[in-house]
């Protein structure tokens, strides 16, 4: 059974930085991609960033140049470095490991950016 544990969320002032982590435990095979989503109150869940098994990355336009997704394969951990945070980045952030067998979600971590 694969479990994902997220950490790193919190309260930060606009312009500040946070680094989110998502560690996977259990047997994980045939990984296709690892993704970060976010969901703000009253809004749909939004795909923020992704990294494929080959290392290719992609970002939603609103975070390009500010967020960086990375992965440590030895630790089965994916990171989201968030710089120059804005109030509109406030949301619950979720990680997702997508494999051929299925998708695994983290429990979510709250990121709050104050003005």
PDB file of N, CA and C in Angstrom:
ATOM      1  N   UNK A   1       0.851  -1.189   0.000  1.00  0.00           N
ATOM      2  CA  UNK A   1       0.000   0.000   0.000  1.00  0.00           C
ATOM      3  C   UNK A   1       0.889   1.243   0.000  1.00  0.00           C
ATOM      4  N   UNK A   2       0.644   2.122  -0.951  1.00  0.00           N
ATOM      5  CA  UNK A   2       1.430   3.352  -1.057  1.00  0.00           C
ATOM      6  C   UNK A   2       0.753   4.456  -0.257  1.00  0.00           C
ATOM      7  N   UNK A   3       1.532   5.146   0.542  1.00  0.00           N
ATOM      8  CA  UNK A   3       1.034   6.302   1.290  1.00  0.00           C
ATOM      9  C   UNK A   3       1.920   7.498   1.010  1.00  0.00           C
ATOM     10  N   UNK A   4       1.297   8.654   0.893  1.00  0.00           N
ATOM     11  CA  UNK A   4       2.021   9.897   0.654  1.00  0.00           C
ATOM     12  C   UNK A   4       1.853  10.810   1.862  1.00  0.00           C
ATOM     13  N   UNK A   5       2.941  11.371   2.322  1.00  0.00           N
ATOM     14  CA  UNK A   5       2.911  12.292   3.460  1.00  0.00           C
ATOM     15  C   UNK A   5       3.502  13.621   3.020  1.00  0.00           C
ATOM     16  N   UNK A   6       2.686  14.661   3.142  1.00  0.00           N
ATOM     17  CA  UNK A   6       3.118  15.994   2.756  1.00  0.00           C
ATOM     18  C   UNK A   6       3.550  16.795   3.978  1.00  0.00           C
ATOM     19  N   UNK A   7       4.444  17.720   3.742  1.00  0.00           N
ATOM     20  CA  UNK A   7       4.875  18.626   4.800  1.00  0.00           C
ATOM     21  C   UNK A   7       5.386  19.911   4.176  1.00  0.00           C
ATOM     22  N   UNK A   8       5.548  20.921   5.025  1.00  0.00           N
ATOM     23  CA  UNK A   8       6.163  22.155   4.564  1.00  0.00           C
ATOM     24  C   UNK A   8       5.230  23.329   4.401  1.00  0.00           C
ATOM     25  N   UNK A   9       3.932  23.113   4.531  1.00  0.00           N
ATOM     26  CA  UNK A   9       3.010  24.232   4.414  1.00  0.00           C
ATOM     27  C   UNK A   9       3.088  25.149   5.619  1.00  0.00           C
ATOM     28  N   UNK A  10       2.401  26.270   5.533  1.00  0.00           N
ATOM     29  CA  UNK A  10       2.389  27.206   6.652  1.00  0.00           C
ATOM     30  C   UNK A  10       1.941  28.576   6.230  1.00  0.00           C
ATOM     31  N   UNK A  11       2.199  29.525   7.118  1.00  0.00           N
ATOM     32  CA  UNK A  11       1.827  30.925   6.895  1.00  0.00           C
ATOM     33  C   UNK A  11       3.093  31.713   6.542  1.00  0.00           C
ATOM     34  N   UNK A  12       3.009  32.476   5.471  1.00  0.00           N
ATOM     35  CA  UNK A  12       4.162  33.258   5.034  1.00  0.00           C
ATOM     36  C   UNK A  12       3.666  34.585   4.484  1.00  0.00           C
ATOM     37  N   UNK A  13       4.487  35.603   4.595  1.00  0.00           N
ATOM     38  CA  UNK A  13       4.117  36.894   4.025  1.00  0.00           C
ATOM     39  C   UNK A  13       4.348  36.895   2.516  1.00  0.00           C
ATOM     40  N   UNK A  14       3.605  37.745   1.833  1.00  0.00           N
ATOM     41  CA  UNK A  14       3.790  37.887   0.394  1.00  0.00           C
ATOM     42  C   UNK A  14       5.252  38.223   0.093  1.00  0.00           C
ATOM     43  N   UNK A  15       5.778  37.556  -0.936  1.00  0.00           N
ATOM     44  CA  UNK A  15       7.181  37.724  -1.284  1.00  0.00           C
ATOM     45  C   UNK A  15       8.083  36.677  -0.669  1.00  0.00           C
ATOM     46  N   UNK A  16       7.551  35.927   0.282  1.00  0.00           N
ATOM     47  CA  UNK A  16       8.340  34.919   0.961  1.00  0.00           C
ATOM     48  C   UNK A  16       8.394  33.604   0.194  1.00  0.00           C
ATOM     49  N   UNK A  17       8.997  32.611   0.851  1.00  0.00           N
ATOM     50  CA  UNK A  17       9.201  31.309   0.219  1.00  0.00           C
ATOM     51  C   UNK A  17       8.782  30.176   1.152  1.00  0.00           C
ATOM     52  N   UNK A  18       8.397  29.083   0.548  1.00  0.00           N
ATOM     53  CA  UNK A  18       8.127  27.837   1.257  1.00  0.00           C
ATOM     54  C   UNK A  18       8.573  26.690   0.363  1.00  0.00           C
ATOM     55  N   UNK A  19       8.927  25.580   1.003  1.00  0.00           N
ATOM     56  CA  UNK A  19       9.227  24.367   0.247  1.00  0.00           C
ATOM     57  C   UNK A  19       8.342  23.251   0.750  1.00  0.00           C
ATOM     58  N   UNK A  20       7.534  22.722  -0.140  1.00  0.00           N
ATOM     59  CA  UNK A  20       6.676  21.585   0.190  1.00  0.00           C
ATOM     60  C   UNK A  20       7.399  20.287  -0.148  1.00  0.00           C
ATOM     61  N   UNK A  21       7.138  19.274   0.675  1.00  0.00           N
ATOM     62  CA  UNK A  21       7.697  17.943   0.427  1.00  0.00           C
ATOM     63  C   UNK A  21       6.569  16.930   0.406  1.00  0.00           C
ATOM     64  N   UNK A  22       6.754  15.888  -0.374  1.00  0.00           N
ATOM     65  CA  UNK A  22       5.787  14.799  -0.433  1.00  0.00           C
ATOM     66  C   UNK A  22       6.576  13.505  -0.523  1.00  0.00           C
ATOM     67  N   UNK A  23       6.531  12.726   0.550  1.00  0.00           N
ATOM     68  CA  UNK A  23       7.294  11.483   0.620  1.00  0.00           C
ATOM     69  C   UNK A  23       6.364  10.292   0.457  1.00  0.00           C
ATOM     70  N   UNK A  24       6.751   9.387  -0.421  1.00  0.00           N
ATOM     71  CA  UNK A  24       5.959   8.184  -0.668  1.00  0.00           C
ATOM     72  C   UNK A  24       6.576   6.998   0.058  1.00  0.00           C
ATOM     73  N   UNK A  25       5.727   6.240   0.729  1.00  0.00           N
ATOM     74  CA  UNK A  25       6.167   5.004   1.362  1.00  0.00           C
ATOM     75  C   UNK A  25       5.420   3.840   0.731  1.00  0.00           C
ATOM     76  N   UNK A  26       6.013   2.668   0.824  1.00  0.00           N
ATOM     77  CA  UNK A  26       5.394   1.510   0.200  1.00  0.00           C
ATOM     78  C   UNK A  26       6.020   1.229  -1.147  1.00  0.00           C
ATOM     79  N   UNK A  27       5.517   0.224  -1.816  1.00  0.00           N
ATOM     80  CA  UNK A  27       6.068  -0.201  -3.094  1.00  0.00           C
ATOM     81  C   UNK A  27       5.393   0.581  -4.225  1.00  0.00           C
ATOM     82  N   UNK A  28       6.197   1.325  -4.941  1.00  0.00           N
ATOM     83  CA  UNK A  28       5.687   2.175  -6.013  1.00  0.00           C
ATOM     84  C   UNK A  28       6.397   1.792  -7.305  1.00  0.00           C
ATOM     85  N   UNK A  29       5.628   1.275  -8.263  1.00  0.00           N
ATOM     86  CA  UNK A  29       6.208   0.836  -9.521  1.00  0.00           C
ATOM     87  C   UNK A  29       5.618   1.619 -10.682  1.00  0.00           C
ATOM     88  N   UNK A  30       6.342   1.606 -11.787  1.00  0.00           N
ATOM     89  CA  UNK A  30       5.832   2.160 -13.039  1.00  0.00           C
ATOM     90  C   UNK A  30       5.314   3.585 -12.875  1.00  0.00           C
ATOM     91  N   UNK A  31       6.111   4.407 -12.205  1.00  0.00           N
ATOM     92  CA  UNK A  31       5.715   5.799 -12.003  1.00  0.00           C
ATOM     93  C   UNK A  31       5.750   6.556 -13.323  1.00  0.00           C
ATOM     94  N   UNK A  32       4.684   7.268 -13.617  1.00  0.00           N
ATOM     95  CA  UNK A  32       4.603   8.046 -14.845  1.00  0.00           C
ATOM     96  C   UNK A  32       4.979   9.496 -14.583  1.00  0.00           C
ATOM     97  N   UNK A  33       4.384  10.047 -13.529  1.00  0.00           N
ATOM     98  CA  UNK A  33       4.637  11.449 -13.229  1.00  0.00           C
ATOM     99  C   UNK A  33       4.265  11.720 -11.783  1.00  0.00           C
ATOM    100  N   UNK A  34       4.830  12.790 -11.266  1.00  0.00           N
ATOM    101  CA  UNK A  34       4.489  13.272  -9.932  1.00  0.00           C
ATOM    102  C   UNK A  34       4.022  14.704 -10.080  1.00  0.00           C
ATOM    103  N   UNK A  35       2.911  15.020  -9.431  1.00  0.00           N
ATOM    104  CA  UNK A  35       2.227  16.277  -9.694  1.00  0.00           C
ATOM    105  C   UNK A  35       1.896  17.001  -8.391  1.00  0.00           C
ATOM    106  N   UNK A  36       1.829  18.305  -8.473  1.00  0.00           N
ATOM    107  CA  UNK A  36       1.319  19.131  -7.376  1.00  0.00           C
ATOM    108  C   UNK A  36       0.057  19.854  -7.860  1.00  0.00           C
ATOM    109  N   UNK A  37      -0.993  19.745  -7.069  1.00  0.00           N
ATOM    110  CA  UNK A  37      -2.236  20.462  -7.310  1.00  0.00           C
ATOM    111  C   UNK A  37      -2.460  21.426  -6.150  1.00  0.00           C
ATOM    112  N   UNK A  38      -3.382  22.340  -6.346  1.00  0.00           N
ATOM    113  CA  UNK A  38      -3.827  23.194  -5.236  1.00  0.00           C
ATOM    114  C   UNK A  38      -5.316  23.470  -5.395  1.00  0.00           C
ATOM    115  N   UNK A  39      -5.932  23.741  -4.254  1.00  0.00           N
ATOM    116  CA  UNK A  39      -7.353  24.066  -4.256  1.00  0.00           C
ATOM    117  C   UNK A  39      -7.610  25.179  -3.259  1.00  0.00           C
ATOM    118  N   UNK A  40      -8.081  26.293  -3.778  1.00  0.00           N
ATOM    119  CA  UNK A  40      -8.447  27.429  -2.948  1.00  0.00           C
ATOM    120  C   UNK A  40      -9.927  27.323  -2.621  1.00  0.00           C
ATOM    121  N   UNK A  41     -10.368  27.947  -1.534  1.00  0.00           N
ATOM    122  CA  UNK A  41     -11.786  27.870  -1.140  1.00  0.00           C
ATOM    123  C   UNK A  41     -12.704  28.324  -2.259  1.00  0.00           C
ATOM    124  N   UNK A  42     -13.713  27.507  -2.566  1.00  0.00           N
ATOM    125  CA  UNK A  42     -14.685  27.867  -3.576  1.00  0.00           C
ATOM    126  C   UNK A  42     -14.242  27.644  -4.999  1.00  0.00           C
ATOM    127  N   UNK A  43     -13.021  27.152  -5.190  1.00  0.00           N
ATOM    128  CA  UNK A  43     -12.500  26.954  -6.534  1.00  0.00           C
ATOM    129  C   UNK A  43     -12.203  25.482  -6.791  1.00  0.00           C
ATOM    130  N   UNK A  44     -12.079  25.135  -8.075  1.00  0.00           N
ATOM    131  CA  UNK A  44     -11.730  23.769  -8.427  1.00  0.00           C
ATOM    132  C   UNK A  44     -10.250  23.502  -8.176  1.00  0.00           C
ATOM    133  N   UNK A  45      -9.936  22.237  -7.989  1.00  0.00           N
ATOM    134  CA  UNK A  45      -8.540  21.851  -7.831  1.00  0.00           C
ATOM    135  C   UNK A  45      -7.798  22.138  -9.136  1.00  0.00           C
ATOM    136  N   UNK A  46      -6.611  22.725  -8.985  1.00  0.00           N
ATOM    137  CA  UNK A  46      -5.837  23.187 -10.144  1.00  0.00           C
ATOM    138  C   UNK A  46      -4.485  22.483 -10.181  1.00  0.00           C
ATOM    139  N   UNK A  47      -4.093  22.024 -11.356  1.00  0.00           N
ATOM    140  CA  UNK A  47      -2.769  21.448 -11.516  1.00  0.00           C
ATOM    141  C   UNK A  47      -1.746  22.579 -11.557  1.00  0.00           C
ATOM    142  N   UNK A  48      -0.759  22.506 -10.687  1.00  0.00           N
ATOM    143  CA  UNK A  48       0.224  23.577 -10.549  1.00  0.00           C
ATOM    144  C   UNK A  48       1.532  23.233 -11.257  1.00  0.00           C
ATOM    145  N   UNK A  49       2.025  22.019 -11.013  1.00  0.00           N
ATOM    146  CA  UNK A  49       3.318  21.628 -11.572  1.00  0.00           C
ATOM    147  C   UNK A  49       3.397  20.118 -11.666  1.00  0.00           C
ATOM    148  N   UNK A  50       4.246  19.644 -12.576  1.00  0.00           N
ATOM    149  CA  UNK A  50       4.421  18.209 -12.730  1.00  0.00           C
ATOM    150  C   UNK A  50       5.826  17.872 -13.176  1.00  0.00           C
ATOM    151  N   UNK A  51       6.252  16.680 -12.835  1.00  0.00           N
ATOM    152  CA  UNK A  51       7.552  16.185 -13.290  1.00  0.00           C
ATOM    153  C   UNK A  51       7.371  14.742 -13.715  1.00  0.00           C
ATOM    154  N   UNK A  52       7.823  14.424 -14.919  1.00  0.00           N
ATOM    155  CA  UNK A  52       7.647  13.067 -15.451  1.00  0.00           C
ATOM    156  C   UNK A  52       8.756  12.149 -14.945  1.00  0.00           C
ATOM    157  N   UNK A  53       8.589  10.876 -15.216  1.00  0.00           N
ATOM    158  CA  UNK A  53       9.607   9.912 -14.818  1.00  0.00           C
ATOM    159  C   UNK A  53      10.931  10.198 -15.520  1.00  0.00           C
ATOM    160  N   UNK A  54      10.864  10.847 -16.671  1.00  0.00           N
ATOM    161  CA  UNK A  54      12.078  11.200 -17.394  1.00  0.00           C
ATOM    162  C   UNK A  54      12.691  12.512 -16.962  1.00  0.00           C
ATOM    163  N   UNK A  55      12.018  13.212 -16.064  1.00  0.00           N
ATOM    164  CA  UNK A  55      12.569  14.453 -15.537  1.00  0.00           C
ATOM    165  C   UNK A  55      12.034  15.721 -16.178  1.00  0.00           C
ATOM    166  N   UNK A  56      11.167  15.588 -17.150  1.00  0.00           N
ATOM    167  CA  UNK A  56      10.573  16.773 -17.754  1.00  0.00           C
ATOM    168  C   UNK A  56       9.612  17.451 -16.800  1.00  0.00           C
ATOM    169  N   UNK A  57       9.604  18.775 -16.825  1.00  0.00           N
ATOM    170  CA  UNK A  57       8.764  19.528 -15.907  1.00  0.00           C
ATOM    171  C   UNK A  57       7.808  20.435 -16.665  1.00  0.00           C
ATOM    172  N   UNK A  58       6.713  20.761 -16.015  1.00  0.00           N
ATOM    173  CA  UNK A  58       5.753  21.700 -16.570  1.00  0.00           C
ATOM    174  C   UNK A  58       5.076  22.441 -15.440  1.00  0.00           C
ATOM    175  N   UNK A  59       4.599  23.646 -15.742  1.00  0.00           N
ATOM    176  CA  UNK A  59       3.997  24.522 -14.734  1.00  0.00           C
ATOM    177  C   UNK A  59       2.798  25.252 -15.322  1.00  0.00           C
ATOM    178  N   UNK A  60       1.857  25.556 -14.463  1.00  0.00           N
ATOM    179  CA  UNK A  60       0.782  26.446 -14.862  1.00  0.00           C
ATOM    180  C   UNK A  60       1.379  27.842 -15.023  1.00  0.00           C
ATOM    181  N   UNK A  61       0.826  28.612 -15.932  1.00  0.00           N
ATOM    182  CA  UNK A  61       1.431  29.910 -16.240  1.00  0.00           C
ATOM    183  C   UNK A  61       1.587  30.813 -15.012  1.00  0.00           C
ATOM    184  N   UNK A  62       0.633  30.745 -14.101  1.00  0.00           N
ATOM    185  CA  UNK A  62       0.635  31.666 -12.963  1.00  0.00           C
ATOM    186  C   UNK A  62       1.812  31.448 -12.008  1.00  0.00           C
ATOM    187  N   UNK A  63       2.496  30.305 -12.100  1.00  0.00           N
ATOM    188  CA  UNK A  63       3.611  30.045 -11.176  1.00  0.00           C
ATOM    189  C   UNK A  63       4.956  29.939 -11.885  1.00  0.00           C
ATOM    190  N   UNK A  64       4.952  30.036 -13.198  1.00  0.00           N
ATOM    191  CA  UNK A  64       6.207  29.922 -13.946  1.00  0.00           C
ATOM    192  C   UNK A  64       7.186  30.994 -13.506  1.00  0.00           C
ATOM    193  N   UNK A  65       8.422  30.577 -13.283  1.00  0.00           N
ATOM    194  CA  UNK A  65       9.460  31.491 -12.830  1.00  0.00           C
ATOM    195  C   UNK A  65       9.491  31.689 -11.330  1.00  0.00           C
ATOM    196  N   UNK A  66       8.484  31.180 -10.623  1.00  0.00           N
ATOM    197  CA  UNK A  66       8.438  31.330  -9.157  1.00  0.00           C
ATOM    198  C   UNK A  66       8.506  29.991  -8.449  1.00  0.00           C
ATOM    199  N   UNK A  67       7.902  28.961  -9.025  1.00  0.00           N
ATOM    200  CA  UNK A  67       7.862  27.635  -8.405  1.00  0.00           C
ATOM    201  C   UNK A  67       8.789  26.686  -9.168  1.00  0.00           C
ATOM    202  N   UNK A  68       9.377  25.752  -8.424  1.00  0.00           N
ATOM    203  CA  UNK A  68      10.223  24.732  -9.039  1.00  0.00           C
ATOM    204  C   UNK A  68       9.878  23.374  -8.441  1.00  0.00           C
ATOM    205  N   UNK A  69       9.581  22.434  -9.304  1.00  0.00           N
ATOM    206  CA  UNK A  69       9.310  21.066  -8.852  1.00  0.00           C
ATOM    207  C   UNK A  69      10.579  20.242  -9.057  1.00  0.00           C
ATOM    208  N   UNK A  70      10.859  19.383  -8.091  1.00  0.00           N
ATOM    209  CA  UNK A  70      12.030  18.522  -8.196  1.00  0.00           C
ATOM    210  C   UNK A  70      11.731  17.198  -7.499  1.00  0.00           C
ATOM    211  N   UNK A  71      12.631  16.248  -7.696  1.00  0.00           N
ATOM    212  CA  UNK A  71      12.376  14.899  -7.197  1.00  0.00           C
ATOM    213  C   UNK A  71      13.674  14.267  -6.723  1.00  0.00           C
ATOM    214  N   UNK A  72      13.596  13.539  -5.624  1.00  0.00           N
ATOM    215  CA  UNK A  72      14.715  12.740  -5.133  1.00  0.00           C
ATOM    216  C   UNK A  72      14.278  11.286  -5.220  1.00  0.00           C
ATOM    217  N   UNK A  73      14.744  10.598  -6.246  1.00  0.00           N
ATOM    218  CA  UNK A  73      14.285   9.225  -6.473  1.00  0.00           C
ATOM    219  C   UNK A  73      14.707   8.288  -5.344  1.00  0.00           C
ATOM    220  N   UNK A  74      15.883   8.527  -4.790  1.00  0.00           N
ATOM    221  CA  UNK A  74      16.368   7.654  -3.719  1.00  0.00           C
ATOM    222  C   UNK A  74      15.472   7.730  -2.491  1.00  0.00           C
ATOM    223  N   UNK A  75      14.868   8.894  -2.276  1.00  0.00           N
ATOM    224  CA  UNK A  75      14.004   9.092  -1.110  1.00  0.00           C
ATOM    225  C   UNK A  75      12.523   8.975  -1.468  1.00  0.00           C
ATOM    226  N   UNK A  76      12.228   8.729  -2.744  1.00  0.00           N
ATOM    227  CA  UNK A  76      10.827   8.672  -3.184  1.00  0.00           C
ATOM    228  C   UNK A  76      10.066   9.925  -2.748  1.00  0.00           C
ATOM    229  N   UNK A  77      10.710  11.055  -2.928  1.00  0.00           N
ATOM    230  CA  UNK A  77      10.164  12.327  -2.444  1.00  0.00           C
ATOM    231  C   UNK A  77      10.154  13.348  -3.571  1.00  0.00           C
ATOM    232  N   UNK A  78       9.087  14.107  -3.627  1.00  0.00           N
ATOM    233  CA  UNK A  78       8.997  15.204  -4.578  1.00  0.00           C
ATOM    234  C   UNK A  78       8.859  16.499  -3.796  1.00  0.00           C
ATOM    235  N   UNK A  79       9.421  17.562  -4.347  1.00  0.00           N
ATOM    236  CA  UNK A  79       9.437  18.858  -3.671  1.00  0.00           C
ATOM    237  C   UNK A  79       8.784  19.913  -4.560  1.00  0.00           C
ATOM    238  N   UNK A  80       8.267  20.936  -3.924  1.00  0.00           N
ATOM    239  CA  UNK A  80       7.802  22.121  -4.645  1.00  0.00           C
ATOM    240  C   UNK A  80       8.382  23.333  -3.935  1.00  0.00           C
ATOM    241  N   UNK A  81       9.384  23.938  -4.545  1.00  0.00           N
ATOM    242  CA  UNK A  81       9.965  25.159  -4.018  1.00  0.00           C
ATOM    243  C   UNK A  81       9.147  26.332  -4.522  1.00  0.00           C
ATOM    244  N   UNK A  82       8.624  27.117  -3.608  1.00  0.00           N
ATOM    245  CA  UNK A  82       7.746  28.227  -3.968  1.00  0.00           C
ATOM    246  C   UNK A  82       8.384  29.532  -3.505  1.00  0.00           C
ATOM    247  N   UNK A  83       8.743  30.358  -4.454  1.00  0.00           N
ATOM    248  CA  UNK A  83       9.350  31.649  -4.158  1.00  0.00           C
ATOM    249  C   UNK A  83       8.426  32.784  -4.596  1.00  0.00           C
ATOM    250  N   UNK A  84       8.716  33.972  -4.107  1.00  0.00           N
ATOM    251  CA  UNK A  84       7.930  35.161  -4.474  1.00  0.00           C
ATOM    252  C   UNK A  84       6.439  34.886  -4.349  1.00  0.00           C
ATOM    253  N   UNK A  85       6.060  34.344  -3.223  1.00  0.00           N
ATOM    254  CA  UNK A  85       4.669  33.945  -3.033  1.00  0.00           C
ATOM    255  C   UNK A  85       3.743  35.145  -3.038  1.00  0.00           C
ATOM    256  N   UNK A  86       2.549  34.908  -3.574  1.00  0.00           N
ATOM    257  CA  UNK A  86       1.518  35.936  -3.669  1.00  0.00           C
ATOM    258  C   UNK A  86       0.297  35.485  -2.878  1.00  0.00           C
ATOM    259  N   UNK A  87      -0.543  36.443  -2.519  1.00  0.00           N
ATOM    260  CA  UNK A  87      -1.739  36.081  -1.761  1.00  0.00           C
ATOM    261  C   UNK A  87      -2.613  35.103  -2.531  1.00  0.00           C
ATOM    262  N   UNK A  88      -2.593  35.197  -3.844  1.00  0.00           N
ATOM    263  CA  UNK A  88      -3.423  34.291  -4.654  1.00  0.00           C
ATOM    264  C   UNK A  88      -2.872  32.871  -4.710  1.00  0.00           C
ATOM    265  N   UNK A  89      -1.712  32.643  -4.124  1.00  0.00           N
ATOM    266  CA  UNK A  89      -1.182  31.287  -4.009  1.00  0.00           C
ATOM    267  C   UNK A  89      -1.761  30.546  -2.802  1.00  0.00           C
ATOM    268  N   UNK A  90      -2.529  31.257  -1.980  1.00  0.00           N
ATOM    269  CA  UNK A  90      -3.141  30.637  -0.814  1.00  0.00           C
ATOM    270  C   UNK A  90      -4.081  29.515  -1.239  1.00  0.00           C
ATOM    271  N   UNK A  91      -3.851  28.326  -0.690  1.00  0.00           N
ATOM    272  CA  UNK A  91      -4.636  27.148  -1.065  1.00  0.00           C
ATOM    273  C   UNK A  91      -4.155  25.952  -0.246  1.00  0.00           C
ATOM    274  N   UNK A  92      -4.902  24.880  -0.357  1.00  0.00           N
ATOM    275  CA  UNK A  92      -4.406  23.590   0.121  1.00  0.00           C
ATOM    276  C   UNK A  92      -3.687  22.929  -1.057  1.00  0.00           C
ATOM    277  N   UNK A  93      -2.456  22.502  -0.806  1.00  0.00           N
ATOM    278  CA  UNK A  93      -1.640  21.904  -1.849  1.00  0.00           C
ATOM    279  C   UNK A  93      -1.602  20.385  -1.661  1.00  0.00           C
ATOM    280  N   UNK A  94      -1.807  19.679  -2.771  1.00  0.00           N
ATOM    281  CA  UNK A  94      -1.850  18.223  -2.767  1.00  0.00           C
ATOM    282  C   UNK A  94      -0.794  17.672  -3.730  1.00  0.00           C
ATOM    283  N   UNK A  95      -0.141  16.606  -3.328  1.00  0.00           N
ATOM    284  CA  UNK A  95       0.741  15.919  -4.263  1.00  0.00           C
ATOM    285  C   UNK A  95       0.032  14.667  -4.772  1.00  0.00           C
ATOM    286  N   UNK A  96       0.453  14.249  -5.934  1.00  0.00           N
ATOM    287  CA  UNK A  96      -0.135  13.072  -6.577  1.00  0.00           C
ATOM    288  C   UNK A  96       0.964  12.308  -7.295  1.00  0.00           C
ATOM    289  N   UNK A  97       1.057  11.025  -7.004  1.00  0.00           N
ATOM    290  CA  UNK A  97       1.959  10.136  -7.723  1.00  0.00           C
ATOM    291  C   UNK A  97       1.108   9.331  -8.696  1.00  0.00           C
ATOM    292  N   UNK A  98       1.376   9.500  -9.983  1.00  0.00           N
ATOM    293  CA  UNK A  98       0.608   8.801 -11.004  1.00  0.00           C
ATOM    294  C   UNK A  98       1.441   7.645 -11.560  1.00  0.00           C
ATOM    295  N   UNK A  99       0.950   6.421 -11.377  1.00  0.00           N
ATOM    296  CA  UNK A  99       1.626   5.257 -11.923  1.00  0.00           C
ATOM    297  C   UNK A  99       0.681   4.553 -12.901  1.00  0.00           C
ATOM    298  N   UNK A 100       1.204   3.532 -13.554  1.00  0.00           N
ATOM    299  CA  UNK A 100       0.364   2.756 -14.459  1.00  0.00           C
ATOM    300  C   UNK A 100      -0.766   2.081 -13.690  1.00  0.00           C
ATOM    301  N   UNK A 101      -0.473   1.716 -12.458  1.00  0.00           N
ATOM    302  CA  UNK A 101      -1.462   1.003 -11.640  1.00  0.00           C
ATOM    303  C   UNK A 101      -2.557   1.927 -11.104  1.00  0.00           C
ATOM    304  N   UNK A 102      -2.252   3.213 -10.983  1.00  0.00           N
ATOM    305  CA  UNK A 102      -3.251   4.118 -10.447  1.00  0.00           C
ATOM    306  C   UNK A 102      -2.637   5.385  -9.901  1.00  0.00           C
ATOM    307  N   UNK A 103      -3.442   6.169  -9.232  1.00  0.00           N
ATOM    308  CA  UNK A 103      -3.008   7.458  -8.684  1.00  0.00           C
ATOM    309  C   UNK A 103      -3.067   7.428  -7.168  1.00  0.00           C
ATOM    310  N   UNK A 104      -2.080   8.053  -6.549  1.00  0.00           N
ATOM    311  CA  UNK A 104      -2.009   8.149  -5.094  1.00  0.00           C
ATOM    312  C   UNK A 104      -1.916   9.622  -4.716  1.00  0.00           C
ATOM    313  N   UNK A 105      -2.725  10.011  -3.733  1.00  0.00           N
ATOM    314  CA  UNK A 105      -2.812  11.412  -3.325  1.00  0.00           C
ATOM    315  C   UNK A 105      -2.293  11.598  -1.909  1.00  0.00           C
ATOM    316  N   UNK A 106      -1.680  12.735  -1.688  1.00  0.00           N
ATOM    317  CA  UNK A 106      -1.342  13.145  -0.340  1.00  0.00           C
ATOM    318  C   UNK A 106      -2.548  13.727   0.355  1.00  0.00           C
ATOM    319  N   UNK A 107      -2.388  14.007   1.657  1.00  0.00           N
ATOM    320  CA  UNK A 107      -3.511  14.468   2.468  1.00  0.00           C
ATOM    321  C   UNK A 107      -3.743  15.967   2.329  1.00  0.00           C
ATOM    322  N   UNK A 108      -2.795  16.656   1.733  1.00  0.00           N
ATOM    323  CA  UNK A 108      -2.926  18.098   1.561  1.00  0.00           C
ATOM    324  C   UNK A 108      -2.213  18.853   2.655  1.00  0.00           C
ATOM    325  N   UNK A 109      -1.650  19.991   2.291  1.00  0.00           N
ATOM    326  CA  UNK A 109      -1.005  20.869   3.261  1.00  0.00           C
ATOM    327  C   UNK A 109      -1.404  22.302   2.955  1.00  0.00           C
ATOM    328  N   UNK A 110      -1.760  23.036   3.999  1.00  0.00           N
ATOM    329  CA  UNK A 110      -2.268  24.398   3.824  1.00  0.00           C
ATOM    330  C   UNK A 110      -1.113  25.374   3.620  1.00  0.00           C
ATOM    331  N   UNK A 111      -1.234  26.191   2.602  1.00  0.00           N
ATOM    332  CA  UNK A 111      -0.320  27.307   2.374  1.00  0.00           C
ATOM    333  C   UNK A 111      -1.145  28.592   2.429  1.00  0.00           C
ATOM    334  N   UNK A 112      -0.769  29.482   3.316  1.00  0.00           N
ATOM    335  CA  UNK A 112      -1.461  30.757   3.465  1.00  0.00           C
ATOM    336  C   UNK A 112      -0.448  31.878   3.284  1.00  0.00           C
ATOM    337  N   UNK A 113      -0.728  32.761   2.336  1.00  0.00           N
ATOM    338  CA  UNK A 113       0.153  33.887   2.060  1.00  0.00           C
ATOM    339  C   UNK A 113      -0.575  35.160   2.469  1.00  0.00           C
ATOM    340  N   UNK A 114      -0.004  35.876   3.402  1.00  0.00           N
ATOM    341  CA  UNK A 114      -0.623  37.107   3.904  1.00  0.00           C
ATOM    342  C   UNK A 114      -0.032  38.324   3.196  1.00  0.00           C
ATOM    343  N   UNK A 115      -0.845  39.364   3.121  1.00  0.00           N
ATOM    344  CA  UNK A 115      -0.391  40.593   2.438  1.00  0.00           C
ATOM    345  C   UNK A 115       0.348  41.517   3.394  1.00  0.00           C
TER     346      UNK A 115
END
